[in-house]
Amino acid sequence: MEARINKDMIIADMLKIDVGIAPILMASGMHCIGCPSAQGESLEQAAMVHGIDADELVNVVNEYLENK
């Protein structure tokens, strides 16, 4: 079974699944991956703060995970 993420997941938990997700998030404009709020913030919350479409980002990350 392959790993998948969703927009309700905490960013820190996503990075535990695969650290390769970090460059994807940073490339989308989330440069604060290591900041304290990322430890307790969901992908959807972080996307909203950064003006990013959370659903689109979920699709990009899941595509990365599927193609590893």
CSV table of N, CA and C in Angstrom, one decimal:
chain,number,residue,atom,x,y,z
A,1,MET,N,0.8,-1.2,0.0
A,1,MET,CA,0.0,0.0,0.0
A,1,MET,C,0.9,1.2,0.0
A,2,GLU,N,0.6,2.2,-0.9
A,2,GLU,CA,1.4,3.4,-1.0
A,2,GLU,C,0.9,4.4,0.0
A,3,ALA,N,1.8,5.3,0.4
A,3,ALA,CA,1.4,6.4,1.3
A,3,ALA,C,0.6,7.4,0.5
A,4,ARG,N,-0.3,8.0,1.2
A,4,ARG,CA,-1.1,9.1,0.6
A,4,ARG,C,-1.3,10.2,1.7
A,5,ILE,N,-1.4,11.4,1.2
A,5,ILE,CA,-1.6,12.5,2.2
A,5,ILE,C,-3.0,13.1,1.9
A,6,ASN,N,-3.5,13.9,2.9
A,6,ASN,CA,-4.7,14.7,2.6
A,6,ASN,C,-4.5,16.1,3.3
A,7,LYS,N,-5.4,17.0,3.0
A,7,LYS,CA,-5.2,18.4,3.4
A,7,LYS,C,-5.4,18.6,4.9
A,8,ASP,N,-6.0,17.5,5.6
A,8,ASP,CA,-6.2,17.6,7.0
A,8,ASP,C,-4.9,17.2,7.8
A,9,MET,N,-3.9,16.6,7.1
A,9,MET,CA,-2.7,16.1,7.8
A,9,MET,C,-1.9,17.3,8.3
A,10,ILE,N,-1.2,17.0,9.4
A,10,ILE,CA,-0.3,18.0,10.0
A,10,ILE,C,1.0,17.9,9.1
A,11,ILE,N,1.6,19.1,8.8
A,11,ILE,CA,2.8,19.1,8.0
A,11,ILE,C,3.9,18.2,8.5
A,12,ALA,N,4.1,18.3,9.8
A,12,ALA,CA,5.2,17.5,10.5
A,12,ALA,C,4.9,16.0,10.2
A,13,ASP,N,3.7,15.5,10.2
A,13,ASP,CA,3.3,14.1,10.0
A,13,ASP,C,3.6,13.8,8.5
A,14,MET,N,3.3,14.7,7.6
A,14,MET,CA,3.6,14.5,6.2
A,14,MET,C,5.1,14.2,6.0
A,15,LEU,N,5.9,15.0,6.6
A,15,LEU,CA,7.3,14.9,6.4
A,15,LEU,C,7.9,13.6,7.0
A,16,LYS,N,7.1,13.0,8.0
A,16,LYS,CA,7.5,11.8,8.6
A,16,LYS,C,7.3,10.6,7.6
A,17,ILE,N,6.3,10.8,6.7
A,17,ILE,CA,6.0,9.8,5.7
A,17,ILE,C,7.1,9.8,4.6
A,18,ASP,N,7.5,11.0,4.2
A,18,ASP,CA,8.6,11.1,3.2
A,18,ASP,C,9.2,12.5,3.3
A,19,VAL,N,10.5,12.6,3.6
A,19,VAL,CA,11.1,14.0,3.6
A,19,VAL,C,11.2,14.6,2.3
A,20,GLY,N,11.0,13.8,1.2
A,20,GLY,CA,11.0,14.4,-0.1
A,20,GLY,C,9.8,15.3,-0.4
A,21,ILE,N,8.8,15.3,0.5
A,21,ILE,CA,7.7,16.2,0.4
A,21,ILE,C,8.1,17.7,0.7
A,22,ALA,N,9.1,17.9,1.5
A,22,ALA,CA,9.6,19.2,1.9
A,22,ALA,C,9.9,20.1,0.7
A,23,PRO,N,10.7,19.6,-0.3
A,23,PRO,CA,11.0,20.4,-1.4
A,23,PRO,C,9.8,20.8,-2.2
A,24,ILE,N,8.8,19.9,-2.3
A,24,ILE,CA,7.5,20.2,-3.0
A,24,ILE,C,6.8,21.4,-2.3
A,25,LEU,N,6.7,21.3,-1.0
A,25,LEU,CA,6.0,22.4,-0.2
A,25,LEU,C,6.8,23.7,-0.4
A,26,MET,N,8.1,23.6,-0.3
A,26,MET,CA,8.9,24.8,-0.4
A,26,MET,C,8.8,25.4,-1.8
A,27,ALA,N,8.8,24.6,-2.8
A,27,ALA,CA,8.6,25.1,-4.2
A,27,ALA,C,7.3,25.7,-4.4
A,28,SER,N,6.3,25.3,-3.7
A,28,SER,CA,5.0,25.9,-3.8
A,28,SER,C,4.8,27.2,-3.1
A,29,GLY,N,5.8,27.6,-2.3
A,29,GLY,CA,5.8,28.9,-1.6
A,29,GLY,C,5.8,28.7,-0.1
A,30,MET,N,5.8,27.5,0.5
A,30,MET,CA,5.8,27.3,1.9
A,30,MET,C,7.3,27.1,2.3
A,31,HIS,N,7.9,28.3,2.7
A,31,HIS,CA,9.3,28.2,3.0
A,31,HIS,C,9.5,28.1,4.5
A,32,CYS,N,8.5,27.9,5.3
A,32,CYS,CA,8.6,27.8,6.7
A,32,CYS,C,8.4,26.4,7.2
A,33,ILE,N,8.8,25.4,6.5
A,33,ILE,CA,8.6,24.0,6.8
A,33,ILE,C,9.1,23.6,8.2
A,34,GLY,N,10.2,24.2,8.6
A,34,GLY,CA,10.8,23.9,9.9
A,34,GLY,C,10.3,24.8,11.0
A,35,CYS,N,9.4,25.8,10.7
A,35,CYS,CA,9.0,26.7,11.8
A,35,CYS,C,8.1,26.0,12.8
A,36,PRO,N,8.0,26.5,14.0
A,36,PRO,CA,7.2,25.8,15.0
A,36,PRO,C,5.7,25.7,14.6
A,37,SER,N,5.1,26.6,13.9
A,37,SER,CA,3.7,26.5,13.6
A,37,SER,C,3.5,25.3,12.6
A,38,ALA,N,4.5,25.0,11.8
A,38,ALA,CA,4.4,23.8,10.9
A,38,ALA,C,4.2,22.5,11.6
A,39,GLN,N,4.7,22.5,12.8
A,39,GLN,CA,4.6,21.2,13.6
A,39,GLN,C,3.2,20.9,14.0
A,40,GLY,N,2.3,21.9,14.1
A,40,GLY,CA,0.9,21.6,14.5
A,40,GLY,C,-0.1,22.1,13.5
A,41,GLU,N,0.3,22.6,12.4
A,41,GLU,CA,-0.6,23.2,11.4
A,41,GLU,C,-0.9,22.1,10.3
A,42,SER,N,-2.1,22.1,9.9
A,42,SER,CA,-2.5,21.2,8.8
A,42,SER,C,-2.1,21.8,7.5
A,43,LEU,N,-2.0,20.9,6.5
A,43,LEU,CA,-1.7,21.4,5.2
A,43,LEU,C,-2.7,22.4,4.7
A,44,GLU,N,-3.9,22.2,5.0
A,44,GLU,CA,-5.0,23.1,4.5
A,44,GLU,C,-4.8,24.5,5.2
A,45,GLN,N,-4.5,24.5,6.5
A,45,GLN,CA,-4.2,25.8,7.2
A,45,GLN,C,-3.0,26.5,6.7
A,46,ALA,N,-2.0,25.8,6.4
A,46,ALA,CA,-0.7,26.4,5.9
A,46,ALA,C,-1.0,26.9,4.5
A,47,ALA,N,-1.7,26.2,3.7
A,47,ALA,CA,-2.0,26.6,2.3
A,47,ALA,C,-2.8,27.9,2.3
A,48,MET,N,-3.8,28.0,3.2
A,48,MET,CA,-4.6,29.2,3.3
A,48,MET,C,-3.8,30.4,3.7
A,49,VAL,N,-2.9,30.2,4.6
A,49,VAL,CA,-2.0,31.4,5.1
A,49,VAL,C,-1.1,31.8,3.9
A,50,HIS,N,-0.7,30.9,3.1
A,50,HIS,CA,0.2,31.2,2.0
A,50,HIS,C,-0.5,31.5,0.7
A,51,GLY,N,-1.8,31.4,0.6
A,51,GLY,CA,-2.6,31.7,-0.6
A,51,GLY,C,-2.4,30.6,-1.6
A,52,ILE,N,-2.3,29.4,-1.2
A,52,ILE,CA,-2.0,28.2,-2.1
A,52,ILE,C,-3.3,27.3,-2.1
A,53,ASP,N,-3.6,26.8,-3.2
A,53,ASP,CA,-4.7,25.8,-3.3
A,53,ASP,C,-4.4,24.5,-2.7
A,54,ALA,N,-5.0,24.2,-1.6
A,54,ALA,CA,-4.6,23.0,-0.8
A,54,ALA,C,-4.9,21.7,-1.6
A,55,ASP,N,-6.0,21.7,-2.3
A,55,ASP,CA,-6.4,20.5,-3.1
A,55,ASP,C,-5.3,20.2,-4.2
A,56,GLU,N,-4.9,21.3,-4.8
A,56,GLU,CA,-3.9,21.1,-5.9
A,56,GLU,C,-2.6,20.6,-5.3
A,57,LEU,N,-2.2,21.2,-4.2
A,57,LEU,CA,-1.0,20.7,-3.5
A,57,LEU,C,-1.0,19.3,-3.1
A,58,VAL,N,-2.2,18.8,-2.6
A,58,VAL,CA,-2.4,17.4,-2.2
A,58,VAL,C,-2.2,16.5,-3.4
A,59,ASN,N,-2.7,17.0,-4.6
A,59,ASN,CA,-2.6,16.2,-5.8
A,59,ASN,C,-1.1,16.1,-6.2
A,60,VAL,N,-0.4,17.2,-6.1
A,60,VAL,CA,1.0,17.2,-6.5
A,60,VAL,C,1.8,16.2,-5.6
A,61,VAL,N,1.6,16.3,-4.3
A,61,VAL,CA,2.3,15.5,-3.3
A,61,VAL,C,2.0,14.0,-3.5
A,62,ASN,N,0.7,13.7,-3.7
A,62,ASN,CA,0.3,12.3,-3.9
A,62,ASN,C,0.8,11.8,-5.2
A,63,GLU,N,0.9,12.6,-6.2
A,63,GLU,CA,1.5,12.2,-7.5
A,63,GLU,C,3.0,11.8,-7.2
A,64,TYR,N,3.7,12.7,-6.5
A,64,TYR,CA,5.1,12.4,-6.2
A,64,TYR,C,5.2,11.0,-5.4
A,65,LEU,N,4.4,10.8,-4.4
A,65,LEU,CA,4.4,9.6,-3.6
A,65,LEU,C,4.1,8.4,-4.5
A,66,GLU,N,3.2,8.5,-5.4
A,66,GLU,CA,2.8,7.4,-6.3
A,66,GLU,C,4.0,7.0,-7.3
A,67,ASN,N,4.7,8.0,-7.7
A,67,ASN,CA,5.8,7.8,-8.7
A,67,ASN,C,7.1,7.5,-8.1
A,68,LYS,N,7.3,7.4,-6.8
A,68,LYS,CA,8.6,7.2,-6.2
A,68,LYS,C,9.1,5.8,-6.6
